[in-house]
PDB file of C-alpha atoms in Angstrom:
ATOM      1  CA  UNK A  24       2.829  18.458  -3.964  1.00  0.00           C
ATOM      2  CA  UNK A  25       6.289  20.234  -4.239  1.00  0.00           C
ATOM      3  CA  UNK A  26       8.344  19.490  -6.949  1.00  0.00           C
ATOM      4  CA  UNK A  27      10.949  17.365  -5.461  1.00  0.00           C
ATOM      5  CA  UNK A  28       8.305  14.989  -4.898  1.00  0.00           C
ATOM      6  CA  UNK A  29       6.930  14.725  -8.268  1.00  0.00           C
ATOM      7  CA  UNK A  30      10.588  13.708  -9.062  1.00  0.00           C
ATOM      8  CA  UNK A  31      10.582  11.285  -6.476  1.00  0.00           C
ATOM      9  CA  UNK A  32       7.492  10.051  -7.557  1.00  0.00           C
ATOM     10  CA  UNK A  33       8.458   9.897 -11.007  1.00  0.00           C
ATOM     11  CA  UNK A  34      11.984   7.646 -10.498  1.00  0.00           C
ATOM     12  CA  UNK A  35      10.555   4.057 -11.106  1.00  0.00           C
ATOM     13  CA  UNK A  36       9.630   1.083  -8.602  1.00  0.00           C
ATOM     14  CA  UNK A  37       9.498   2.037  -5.146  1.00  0.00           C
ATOM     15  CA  UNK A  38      10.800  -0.562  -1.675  1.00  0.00           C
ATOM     16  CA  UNK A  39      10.186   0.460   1.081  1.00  0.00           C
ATOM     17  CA  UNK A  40      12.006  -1.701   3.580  1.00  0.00           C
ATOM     18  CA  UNK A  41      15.903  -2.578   3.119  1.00  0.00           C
ATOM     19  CA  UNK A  42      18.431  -3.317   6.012  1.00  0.00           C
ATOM     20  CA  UNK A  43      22.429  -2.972   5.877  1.00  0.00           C
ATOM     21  CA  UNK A  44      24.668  -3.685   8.155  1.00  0.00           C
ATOM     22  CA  UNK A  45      24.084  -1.328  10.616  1.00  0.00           C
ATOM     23  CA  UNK A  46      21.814  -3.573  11.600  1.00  0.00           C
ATOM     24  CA  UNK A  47      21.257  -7.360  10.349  1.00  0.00           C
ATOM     25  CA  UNK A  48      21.820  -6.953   6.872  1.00  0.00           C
ATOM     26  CA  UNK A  49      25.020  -8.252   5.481  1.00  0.00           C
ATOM     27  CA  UNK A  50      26.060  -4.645   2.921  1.00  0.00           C
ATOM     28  CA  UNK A  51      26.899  -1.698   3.857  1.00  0.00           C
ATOM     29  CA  UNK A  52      24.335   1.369   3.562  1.00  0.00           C
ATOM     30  CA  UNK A  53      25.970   2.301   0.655  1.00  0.00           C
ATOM     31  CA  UNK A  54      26.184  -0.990  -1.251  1.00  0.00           C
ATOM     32  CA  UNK A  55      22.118  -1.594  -0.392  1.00  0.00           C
ATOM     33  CA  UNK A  56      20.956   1.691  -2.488  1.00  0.00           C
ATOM     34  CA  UNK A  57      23.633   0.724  -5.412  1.00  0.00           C
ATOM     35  CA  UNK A  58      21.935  -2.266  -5.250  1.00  0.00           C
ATOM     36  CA  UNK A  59      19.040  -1.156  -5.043  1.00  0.00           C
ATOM     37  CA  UNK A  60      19.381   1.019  -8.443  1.00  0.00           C
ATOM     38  CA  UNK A  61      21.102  -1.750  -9.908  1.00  0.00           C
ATOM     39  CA  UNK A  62      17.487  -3.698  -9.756  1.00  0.00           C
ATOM     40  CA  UNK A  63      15.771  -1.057 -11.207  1.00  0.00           C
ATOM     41  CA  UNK A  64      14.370   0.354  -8.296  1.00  0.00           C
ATOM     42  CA  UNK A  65      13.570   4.058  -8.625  1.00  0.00           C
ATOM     43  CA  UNK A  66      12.792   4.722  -4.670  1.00  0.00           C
ATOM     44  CA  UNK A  67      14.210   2.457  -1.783  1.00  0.00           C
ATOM     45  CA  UNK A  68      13.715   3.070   1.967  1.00  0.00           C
ATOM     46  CA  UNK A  69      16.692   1.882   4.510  1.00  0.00           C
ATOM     47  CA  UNK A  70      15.111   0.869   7.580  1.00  0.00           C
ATOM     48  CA  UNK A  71      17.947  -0.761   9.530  1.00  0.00           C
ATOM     49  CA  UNK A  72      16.237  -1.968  13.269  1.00  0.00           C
ATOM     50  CA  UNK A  73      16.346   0.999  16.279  1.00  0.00           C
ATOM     51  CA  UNK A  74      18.715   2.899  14.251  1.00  0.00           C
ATOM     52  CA  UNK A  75      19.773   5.913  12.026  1.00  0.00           C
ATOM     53  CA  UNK A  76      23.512   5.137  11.672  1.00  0.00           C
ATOM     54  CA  UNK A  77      23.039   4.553   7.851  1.00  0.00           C
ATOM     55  CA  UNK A  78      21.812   7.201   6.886  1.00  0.00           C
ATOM     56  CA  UNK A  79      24.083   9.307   6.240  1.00  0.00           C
ATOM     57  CA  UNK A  80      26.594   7.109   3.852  1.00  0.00           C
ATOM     58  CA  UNK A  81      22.992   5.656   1.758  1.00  0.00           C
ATOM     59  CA  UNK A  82      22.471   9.348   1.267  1.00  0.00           C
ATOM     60  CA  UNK A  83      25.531   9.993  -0.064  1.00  0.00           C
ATOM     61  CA  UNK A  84      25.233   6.953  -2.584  1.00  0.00           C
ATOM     62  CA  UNK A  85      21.262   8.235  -3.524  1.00  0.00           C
ATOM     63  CA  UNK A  86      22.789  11.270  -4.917  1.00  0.00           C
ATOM     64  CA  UNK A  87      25.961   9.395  -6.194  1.00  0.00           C
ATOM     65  CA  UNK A  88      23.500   6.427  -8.215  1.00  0.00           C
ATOM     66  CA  UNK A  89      20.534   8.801  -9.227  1.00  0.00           C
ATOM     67  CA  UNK A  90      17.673   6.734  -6.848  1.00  0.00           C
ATOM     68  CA  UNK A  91      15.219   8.153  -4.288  1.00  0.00           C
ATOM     69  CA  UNK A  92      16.173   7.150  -1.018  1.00  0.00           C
ATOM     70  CA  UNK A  93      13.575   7.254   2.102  1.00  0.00           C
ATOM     71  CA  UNK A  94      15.390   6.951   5.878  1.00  0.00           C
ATOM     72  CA  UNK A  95      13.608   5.226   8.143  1.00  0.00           C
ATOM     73  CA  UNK A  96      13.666   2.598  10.802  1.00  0.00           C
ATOM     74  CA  UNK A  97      12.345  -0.585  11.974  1.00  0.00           C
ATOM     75  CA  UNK A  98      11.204  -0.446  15.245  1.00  0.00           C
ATOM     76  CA  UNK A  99      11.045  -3.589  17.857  1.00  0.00           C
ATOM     77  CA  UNK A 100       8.090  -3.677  19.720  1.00  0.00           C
ATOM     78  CA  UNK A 101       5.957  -6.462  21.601  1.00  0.00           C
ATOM     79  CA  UNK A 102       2.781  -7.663  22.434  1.00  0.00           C
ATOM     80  CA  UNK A 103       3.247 -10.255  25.409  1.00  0.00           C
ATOM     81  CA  UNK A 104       6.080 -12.405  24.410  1.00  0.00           C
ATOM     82  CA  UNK A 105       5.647 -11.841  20.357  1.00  0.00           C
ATOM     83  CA  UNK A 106       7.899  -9.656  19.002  1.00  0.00           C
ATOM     84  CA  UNK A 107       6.213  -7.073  16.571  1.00  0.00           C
ATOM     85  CA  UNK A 108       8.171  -4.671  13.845  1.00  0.00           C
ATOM     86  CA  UNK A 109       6.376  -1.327  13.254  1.00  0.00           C
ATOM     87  CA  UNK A 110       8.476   1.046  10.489  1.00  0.00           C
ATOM     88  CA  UNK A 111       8.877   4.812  11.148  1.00  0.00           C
ATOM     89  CA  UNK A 112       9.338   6.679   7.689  1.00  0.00           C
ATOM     90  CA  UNK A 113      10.765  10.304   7.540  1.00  0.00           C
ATOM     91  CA  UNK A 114      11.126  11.208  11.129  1.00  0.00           C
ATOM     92  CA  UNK A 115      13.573  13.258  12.916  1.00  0.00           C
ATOM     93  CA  UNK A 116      16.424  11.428  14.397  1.00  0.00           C
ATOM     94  CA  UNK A 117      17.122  13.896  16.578  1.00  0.00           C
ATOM     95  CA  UNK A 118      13.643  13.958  18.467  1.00  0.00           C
ATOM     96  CA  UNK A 119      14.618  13.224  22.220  1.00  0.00           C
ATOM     97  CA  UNK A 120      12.079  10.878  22.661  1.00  0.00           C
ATOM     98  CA  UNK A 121      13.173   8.801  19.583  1.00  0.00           C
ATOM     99  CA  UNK A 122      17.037   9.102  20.625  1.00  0.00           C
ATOM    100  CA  UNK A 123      16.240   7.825  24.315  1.00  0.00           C
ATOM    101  CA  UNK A 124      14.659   4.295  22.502  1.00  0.00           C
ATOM    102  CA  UNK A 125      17.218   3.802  20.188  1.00  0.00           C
ATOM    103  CA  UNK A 126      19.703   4.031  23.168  1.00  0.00           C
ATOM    104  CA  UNK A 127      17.547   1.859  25.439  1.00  0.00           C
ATOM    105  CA  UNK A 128      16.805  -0.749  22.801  1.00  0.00           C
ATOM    106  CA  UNK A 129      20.486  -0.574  21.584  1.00  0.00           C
ATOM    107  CA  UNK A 130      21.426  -1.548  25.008  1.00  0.00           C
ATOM    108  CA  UNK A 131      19.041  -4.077  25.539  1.00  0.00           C
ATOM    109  CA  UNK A 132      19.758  -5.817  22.840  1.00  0.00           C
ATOM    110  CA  UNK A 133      23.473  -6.046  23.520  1.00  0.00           C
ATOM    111  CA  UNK A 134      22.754  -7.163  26.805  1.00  0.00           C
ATOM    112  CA  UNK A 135      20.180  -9.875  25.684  1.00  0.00           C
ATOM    113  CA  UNK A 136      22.546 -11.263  23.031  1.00  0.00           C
ATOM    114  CA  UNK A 137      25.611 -11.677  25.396  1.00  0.00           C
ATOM    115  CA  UNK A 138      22.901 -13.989  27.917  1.00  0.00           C
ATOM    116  CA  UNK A 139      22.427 -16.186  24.543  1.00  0.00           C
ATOM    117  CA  UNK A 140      25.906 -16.505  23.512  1.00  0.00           C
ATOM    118  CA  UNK A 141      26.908 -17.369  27.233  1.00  0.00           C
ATOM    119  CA  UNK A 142      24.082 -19.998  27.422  1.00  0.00           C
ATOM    120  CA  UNK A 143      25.076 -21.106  23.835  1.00  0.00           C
ATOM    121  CA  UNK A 144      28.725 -21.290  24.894  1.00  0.00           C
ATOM    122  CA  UNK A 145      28.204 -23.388  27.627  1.00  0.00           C
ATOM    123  CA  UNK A 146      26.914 -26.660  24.948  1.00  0.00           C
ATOM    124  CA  UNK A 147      29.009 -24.948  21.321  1.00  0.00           C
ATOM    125  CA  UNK A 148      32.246 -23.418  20.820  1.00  0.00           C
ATOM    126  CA  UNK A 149      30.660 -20.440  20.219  1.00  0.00           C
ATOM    127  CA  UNK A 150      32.289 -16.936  22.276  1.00  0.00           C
ATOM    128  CA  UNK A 151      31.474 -13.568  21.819  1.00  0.00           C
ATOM    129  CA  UNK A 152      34.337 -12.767  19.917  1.00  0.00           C
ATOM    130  CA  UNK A 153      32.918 -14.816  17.169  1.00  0.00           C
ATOM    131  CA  UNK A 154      30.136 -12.735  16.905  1.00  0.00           C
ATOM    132  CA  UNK A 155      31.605  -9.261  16.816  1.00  0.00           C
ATOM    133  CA  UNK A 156      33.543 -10.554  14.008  1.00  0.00           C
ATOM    134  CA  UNK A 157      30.396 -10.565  12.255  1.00  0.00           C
ATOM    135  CA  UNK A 158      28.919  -6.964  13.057  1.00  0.00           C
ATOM    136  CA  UNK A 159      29.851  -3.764  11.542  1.00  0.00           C
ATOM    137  CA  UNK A 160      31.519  -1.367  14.120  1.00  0.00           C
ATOM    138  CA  UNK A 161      29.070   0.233  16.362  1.00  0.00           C
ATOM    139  CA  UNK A 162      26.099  -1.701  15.022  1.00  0.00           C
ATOM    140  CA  UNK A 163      23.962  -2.692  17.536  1.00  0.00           C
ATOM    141  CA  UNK A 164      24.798  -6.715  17.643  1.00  0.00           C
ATOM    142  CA  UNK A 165      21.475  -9.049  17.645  1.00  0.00           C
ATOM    143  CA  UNK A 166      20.576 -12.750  17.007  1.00  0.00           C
ATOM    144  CA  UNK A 167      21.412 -12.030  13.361  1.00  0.00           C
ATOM    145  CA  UNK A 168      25.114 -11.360  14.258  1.00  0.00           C
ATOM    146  CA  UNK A 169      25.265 -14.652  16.357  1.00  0.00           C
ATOM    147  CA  UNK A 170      23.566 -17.226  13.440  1.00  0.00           C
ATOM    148  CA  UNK A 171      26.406 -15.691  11.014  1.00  0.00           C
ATOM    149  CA  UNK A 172      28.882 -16.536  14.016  1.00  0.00           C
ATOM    150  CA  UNK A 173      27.065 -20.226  14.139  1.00  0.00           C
ATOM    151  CA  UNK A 174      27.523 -20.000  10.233  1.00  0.00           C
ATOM    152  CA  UNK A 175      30.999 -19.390  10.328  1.00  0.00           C
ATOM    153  CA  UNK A 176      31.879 -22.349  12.914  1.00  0.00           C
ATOM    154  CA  UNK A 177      30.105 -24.785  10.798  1.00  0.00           C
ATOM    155  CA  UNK A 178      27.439 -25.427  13.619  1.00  0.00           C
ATOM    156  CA  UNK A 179      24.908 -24.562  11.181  1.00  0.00           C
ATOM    157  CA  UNK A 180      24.592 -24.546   7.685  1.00  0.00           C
ATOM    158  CA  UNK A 181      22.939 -20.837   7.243  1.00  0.00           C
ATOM    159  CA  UNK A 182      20.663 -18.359   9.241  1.00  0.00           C
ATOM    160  CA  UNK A 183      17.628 -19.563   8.749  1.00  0.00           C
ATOM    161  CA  UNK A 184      19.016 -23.133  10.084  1.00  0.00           C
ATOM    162  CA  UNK A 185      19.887 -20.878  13.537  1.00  0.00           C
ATOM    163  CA  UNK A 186      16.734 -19.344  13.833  1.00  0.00           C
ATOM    164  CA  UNK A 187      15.060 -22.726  13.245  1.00  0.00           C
ATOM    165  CA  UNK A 188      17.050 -24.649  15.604  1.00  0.00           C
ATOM    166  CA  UNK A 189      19.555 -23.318  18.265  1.00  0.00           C
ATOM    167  CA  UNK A 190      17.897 -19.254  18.252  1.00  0.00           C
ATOM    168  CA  UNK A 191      14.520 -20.108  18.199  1.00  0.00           C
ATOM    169  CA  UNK A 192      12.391 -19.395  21.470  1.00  0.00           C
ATOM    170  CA  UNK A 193      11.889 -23.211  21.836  1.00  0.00           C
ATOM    171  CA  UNK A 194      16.045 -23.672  21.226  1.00  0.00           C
ATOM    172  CA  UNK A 195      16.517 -23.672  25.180  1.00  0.00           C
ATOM    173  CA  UNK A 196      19.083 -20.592  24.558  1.00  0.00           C
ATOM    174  CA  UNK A 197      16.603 -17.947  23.662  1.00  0.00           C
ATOM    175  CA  UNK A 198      16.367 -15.152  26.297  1.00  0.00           C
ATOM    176  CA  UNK A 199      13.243 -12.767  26.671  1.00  0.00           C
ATOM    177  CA  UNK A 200      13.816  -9.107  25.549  1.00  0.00           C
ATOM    178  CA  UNK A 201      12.064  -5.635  26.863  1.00  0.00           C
ATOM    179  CA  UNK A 202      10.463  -3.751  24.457  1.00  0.00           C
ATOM    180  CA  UNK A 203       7.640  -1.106  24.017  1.00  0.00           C
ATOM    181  CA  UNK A 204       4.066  -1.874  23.283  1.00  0.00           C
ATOM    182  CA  UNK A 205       3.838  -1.206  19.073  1.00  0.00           C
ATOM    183  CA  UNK A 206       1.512   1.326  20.627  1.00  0.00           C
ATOM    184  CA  UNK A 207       4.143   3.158  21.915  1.00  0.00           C
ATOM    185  CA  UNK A 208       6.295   2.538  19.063  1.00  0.00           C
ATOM    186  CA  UNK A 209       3.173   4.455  16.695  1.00  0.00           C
ATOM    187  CA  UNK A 210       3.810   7.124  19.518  1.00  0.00           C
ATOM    188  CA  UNK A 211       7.608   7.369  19.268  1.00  0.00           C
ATOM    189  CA  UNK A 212       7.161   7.655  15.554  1.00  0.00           C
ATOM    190  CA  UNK A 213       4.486  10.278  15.471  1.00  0.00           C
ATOM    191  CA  UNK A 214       5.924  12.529  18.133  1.00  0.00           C
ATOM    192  CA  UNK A 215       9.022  12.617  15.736  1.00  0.00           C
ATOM    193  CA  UNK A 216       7.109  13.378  12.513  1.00  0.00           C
ATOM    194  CA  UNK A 217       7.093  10.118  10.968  1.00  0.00           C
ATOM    195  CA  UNK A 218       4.875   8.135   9.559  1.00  0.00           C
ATOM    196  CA  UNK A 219       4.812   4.247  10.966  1.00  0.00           C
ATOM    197  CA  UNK A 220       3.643   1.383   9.204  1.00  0.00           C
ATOM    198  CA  UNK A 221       3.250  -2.232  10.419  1.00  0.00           C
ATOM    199  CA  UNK A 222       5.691  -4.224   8.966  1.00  0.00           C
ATOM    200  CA  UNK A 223       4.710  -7.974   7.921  1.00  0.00           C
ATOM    201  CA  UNK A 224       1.631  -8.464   9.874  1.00  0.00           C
ATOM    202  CA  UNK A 225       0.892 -11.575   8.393  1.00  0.00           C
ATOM    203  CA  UNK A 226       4.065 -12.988   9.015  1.00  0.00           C
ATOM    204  CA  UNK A 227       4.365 -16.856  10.943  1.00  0.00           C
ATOM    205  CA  UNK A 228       2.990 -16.210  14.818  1.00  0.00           C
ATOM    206  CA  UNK A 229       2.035 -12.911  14.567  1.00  0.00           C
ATOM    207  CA  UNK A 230       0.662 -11.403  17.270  1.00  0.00           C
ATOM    208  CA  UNK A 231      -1.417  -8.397  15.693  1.00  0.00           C
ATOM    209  CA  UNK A 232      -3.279 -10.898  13.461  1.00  0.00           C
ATOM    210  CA  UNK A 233      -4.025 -13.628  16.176  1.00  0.00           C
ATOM    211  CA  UNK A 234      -5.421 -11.515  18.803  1.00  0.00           C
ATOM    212  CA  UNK A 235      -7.036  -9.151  16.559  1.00  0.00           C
ATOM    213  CA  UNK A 236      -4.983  -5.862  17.679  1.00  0.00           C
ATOM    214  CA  UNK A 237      -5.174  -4.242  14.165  1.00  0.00           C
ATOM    215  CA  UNK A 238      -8.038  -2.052  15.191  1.00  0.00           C
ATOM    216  CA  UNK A 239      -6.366  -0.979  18.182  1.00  0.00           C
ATOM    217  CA  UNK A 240      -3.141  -0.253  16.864  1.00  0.00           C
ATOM    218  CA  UNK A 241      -5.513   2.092  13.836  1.00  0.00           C
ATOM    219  CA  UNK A 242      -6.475   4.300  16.611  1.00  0.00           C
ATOM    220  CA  UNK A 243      -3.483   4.816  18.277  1.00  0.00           C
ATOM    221  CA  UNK A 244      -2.445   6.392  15.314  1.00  0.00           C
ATOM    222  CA  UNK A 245      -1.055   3.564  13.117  1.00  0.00           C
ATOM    223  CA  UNK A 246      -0.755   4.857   9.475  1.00  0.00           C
ATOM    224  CA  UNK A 247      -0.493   1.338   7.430  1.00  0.00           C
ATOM    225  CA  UNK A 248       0.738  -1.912   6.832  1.00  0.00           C
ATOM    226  CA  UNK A 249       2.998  -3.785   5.166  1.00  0.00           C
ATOM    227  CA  UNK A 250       0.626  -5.906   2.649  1.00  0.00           C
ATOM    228  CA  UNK A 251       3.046  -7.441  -0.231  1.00  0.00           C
ATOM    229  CA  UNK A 252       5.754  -9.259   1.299  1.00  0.00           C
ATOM    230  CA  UNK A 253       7.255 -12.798   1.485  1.00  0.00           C
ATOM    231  CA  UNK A 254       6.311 -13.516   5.033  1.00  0.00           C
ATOM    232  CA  UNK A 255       2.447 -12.888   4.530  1.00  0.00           C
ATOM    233  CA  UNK A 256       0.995 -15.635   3.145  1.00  0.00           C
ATOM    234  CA  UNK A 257      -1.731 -15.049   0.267  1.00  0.00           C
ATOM    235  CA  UNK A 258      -4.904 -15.326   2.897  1.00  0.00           C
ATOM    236  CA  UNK A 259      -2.726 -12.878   5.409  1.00  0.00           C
ATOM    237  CA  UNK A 260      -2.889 -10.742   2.386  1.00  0.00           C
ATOM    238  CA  UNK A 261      -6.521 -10.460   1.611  1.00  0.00           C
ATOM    239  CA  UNK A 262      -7.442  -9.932   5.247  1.00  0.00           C
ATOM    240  CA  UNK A 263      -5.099  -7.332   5.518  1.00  0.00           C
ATOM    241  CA  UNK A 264      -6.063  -5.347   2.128  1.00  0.00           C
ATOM    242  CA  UNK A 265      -9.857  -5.603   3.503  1.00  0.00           C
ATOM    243  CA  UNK A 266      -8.745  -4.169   6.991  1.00  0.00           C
ATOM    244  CA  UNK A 267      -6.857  -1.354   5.807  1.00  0.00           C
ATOM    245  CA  UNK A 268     -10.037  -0.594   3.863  1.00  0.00           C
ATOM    246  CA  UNK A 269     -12.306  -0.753   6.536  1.00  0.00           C
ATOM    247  CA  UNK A 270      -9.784   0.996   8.822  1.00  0.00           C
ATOM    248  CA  UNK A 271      -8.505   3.732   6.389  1.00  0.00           C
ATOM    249  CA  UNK A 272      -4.355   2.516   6.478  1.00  0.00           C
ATOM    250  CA  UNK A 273      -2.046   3.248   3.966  1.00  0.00           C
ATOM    251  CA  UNK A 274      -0.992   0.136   1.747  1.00  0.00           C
ATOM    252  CA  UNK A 275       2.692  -0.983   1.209  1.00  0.00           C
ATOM    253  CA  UNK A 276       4.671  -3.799  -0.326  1.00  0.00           C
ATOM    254  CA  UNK A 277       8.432  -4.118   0.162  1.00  0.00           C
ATOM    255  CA  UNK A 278      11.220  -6.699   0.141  1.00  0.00           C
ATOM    256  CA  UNK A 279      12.459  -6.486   3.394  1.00  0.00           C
ATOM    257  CA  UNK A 280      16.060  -7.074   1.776  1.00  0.00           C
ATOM    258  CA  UNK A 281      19.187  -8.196   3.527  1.00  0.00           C
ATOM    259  CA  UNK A 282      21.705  -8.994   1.650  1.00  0.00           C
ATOM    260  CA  UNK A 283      23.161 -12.180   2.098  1.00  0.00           C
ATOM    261  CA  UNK A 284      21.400 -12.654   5.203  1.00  0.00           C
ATOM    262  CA  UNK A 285      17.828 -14.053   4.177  1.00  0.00           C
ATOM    263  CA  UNK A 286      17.075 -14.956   0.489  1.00  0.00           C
ATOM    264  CA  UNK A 287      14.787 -11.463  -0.441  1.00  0.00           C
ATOM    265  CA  UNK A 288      15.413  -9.862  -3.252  1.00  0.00           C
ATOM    266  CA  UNK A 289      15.105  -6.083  -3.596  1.00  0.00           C
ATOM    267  CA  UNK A 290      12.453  -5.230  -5.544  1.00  0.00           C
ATOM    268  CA  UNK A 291      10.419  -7.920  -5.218  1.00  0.00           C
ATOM    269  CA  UNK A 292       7.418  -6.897  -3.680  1.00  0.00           C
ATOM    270  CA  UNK A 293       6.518  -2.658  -4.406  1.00  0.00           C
ATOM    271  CA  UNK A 294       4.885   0.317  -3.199  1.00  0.00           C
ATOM    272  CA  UNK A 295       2.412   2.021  -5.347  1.00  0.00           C
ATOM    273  CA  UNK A 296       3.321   6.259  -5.996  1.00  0.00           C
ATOM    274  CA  UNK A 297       0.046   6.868  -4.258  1.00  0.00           C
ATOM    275  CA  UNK A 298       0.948   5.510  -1.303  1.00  0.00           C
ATOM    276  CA  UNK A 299       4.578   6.807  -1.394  1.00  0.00           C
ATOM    277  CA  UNK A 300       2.730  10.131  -2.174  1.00  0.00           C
ATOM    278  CA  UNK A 301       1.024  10.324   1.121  1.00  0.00           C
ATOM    279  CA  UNK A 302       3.767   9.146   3.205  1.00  0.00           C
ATOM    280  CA  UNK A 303       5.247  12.141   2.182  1.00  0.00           C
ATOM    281  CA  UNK A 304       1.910  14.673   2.871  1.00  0.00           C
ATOM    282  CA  UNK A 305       1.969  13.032   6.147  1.00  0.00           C
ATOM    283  CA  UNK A 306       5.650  13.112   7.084  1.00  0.00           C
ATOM    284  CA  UNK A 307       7.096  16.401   8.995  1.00  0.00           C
ATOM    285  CA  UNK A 308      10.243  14.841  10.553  1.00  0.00           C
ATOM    286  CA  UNK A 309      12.790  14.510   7.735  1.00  0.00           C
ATOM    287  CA  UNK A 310      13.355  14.904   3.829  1.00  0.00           C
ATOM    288  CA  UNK A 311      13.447  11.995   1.282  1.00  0.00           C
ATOM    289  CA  UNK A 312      16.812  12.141  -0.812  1.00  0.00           C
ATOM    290  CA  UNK A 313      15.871  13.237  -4.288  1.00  0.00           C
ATOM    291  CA  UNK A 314      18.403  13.396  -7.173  1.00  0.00           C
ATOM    292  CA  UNK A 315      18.604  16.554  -8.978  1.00  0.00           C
TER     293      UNK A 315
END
């Protein structure tokens, strides 16, 4: 182990899964490492969803606060019609087969969100001005962008009212999506030099769990999974801990923070060093931030 990882290693609690607003979180890049240091944490990871565009300014504001920052990414993927989350640490941004995603998934995504806000439009004052009011520029806008436009018209009281009621698949607004297998995600990730990890596997409806998949997903190259977090409930937990045993995955915990956008808190769930320690053995794509 070099010596910029000892430091890294060294800098205090570790969370490995933050979003700004480059994506769906509510800060910007910068404001979710201060944060992040201002809760203690010694490490955090931004993984905005299908892009990089953070990077850069929560880089800046490592060095500039004295934390450990880890870029990485939350990729959308999908088994049948459940949508599954699969986290690329460390990779190289510039690998063509990771660019070509992000643009395809960026694109997608718009698309898909201006069918909802048409269908929604049609029953709720709701255009899609409203909702690029409510995305940074050249995020990629999402449902997350159009519950904080629901917010803001008083339809709904918060998000998680939205994604309960008018954004959730049985709403009558939602609109299917395209996205890669997780398998190819693992793929995507790997040929990059990242490391991917399956992010709350446990959560409500998850696909991976129900039908099983873990195992699958472990040979094509699937390096762990997110254990400690809010969404996996406590028996989610313990089968999870005894199949990345059996299986050999890394283990993580994380917040999964957002801001203002869902009620996590940063730090609330943690990464052991060990596990931070082989990310990094494993990683070839792309450099942690470590203050001097």
């Amino acid at each position: 182990m070099d010596e910029a990882s000892r430091r890294l290693l060294g800098l205090g609690p570790i969370d490995l899964h933050a979003h700004s607003r480059e994506s769906d979180g509510t800060e910007s890049p910068g404001d979710v490492v201060r944060a992040a240091a201002a809760a203690g944490l010694g490490v955090v990871a931004l993984t905005d969803h299908d892009t990089v565009a953070g990077w850069d300014e929560a880089s800046a504001a490592a060095l500039e606060v004295g934390i450990g920052l880890v870029p990485g990414v939350e990729f959308s993927s999908q088994i049948g019609e459940a949508s599954v989350h699969v986290l690329g640490y460390l990779l190289d941004p510039d690998s063509a087969a990771f660019r070509g995603e992000r643009e395809r998934i960026r694109i997608e995504r718009v698309e898909r969100a201006e069918r909802m806000v048409r269908a929604i439009g049609r029953d709720y004052p709701l255009t899609w001005r409203h909702v690029e009011e409510h995305a940074a520029p050249g995020a990629t806008i999402g449902r997350p962008h159009i519950a904080d436009a629901l917010v803001t018209l008083g339809i709904v009281a918060d998000r998680s009212s939205a994604f309960d009621g008018i954004l959730h698949w049985r709403g009558g607004y939602y609109q299917p999506h395209r996205a890669p297998a997780p398998e190819d995600a693992i793929a995507i990730i790997a040929d990059a030099g990242g490391v991917s990890v399956l992010a709350h596997p446990g959560s409500r409806g998850s696909a991976v769990m129900r039908l099983g998949r873990l195992p699958d997903l472990a040979a094509a190259g699937l390096d762990g999974v997110e254990v400690a977090h809010r969404d996996n409930p406590p028996a989610a937990r313990r089968q999870l801990l005894a199949d990345a045993e059996r299986l050999g995955l890394l283990v993580t915990g994380s917040s999964d923070y957002h801001g203002a956008g869902k009620p996590n808190r940063l730090g609330e769930h943690t990464t052991e060093p060990e596990a931070l320690a082989e990310i990094l053995r494993r990683a070839s794509g792309h450099q942690p931030v470590v203050p001097a």
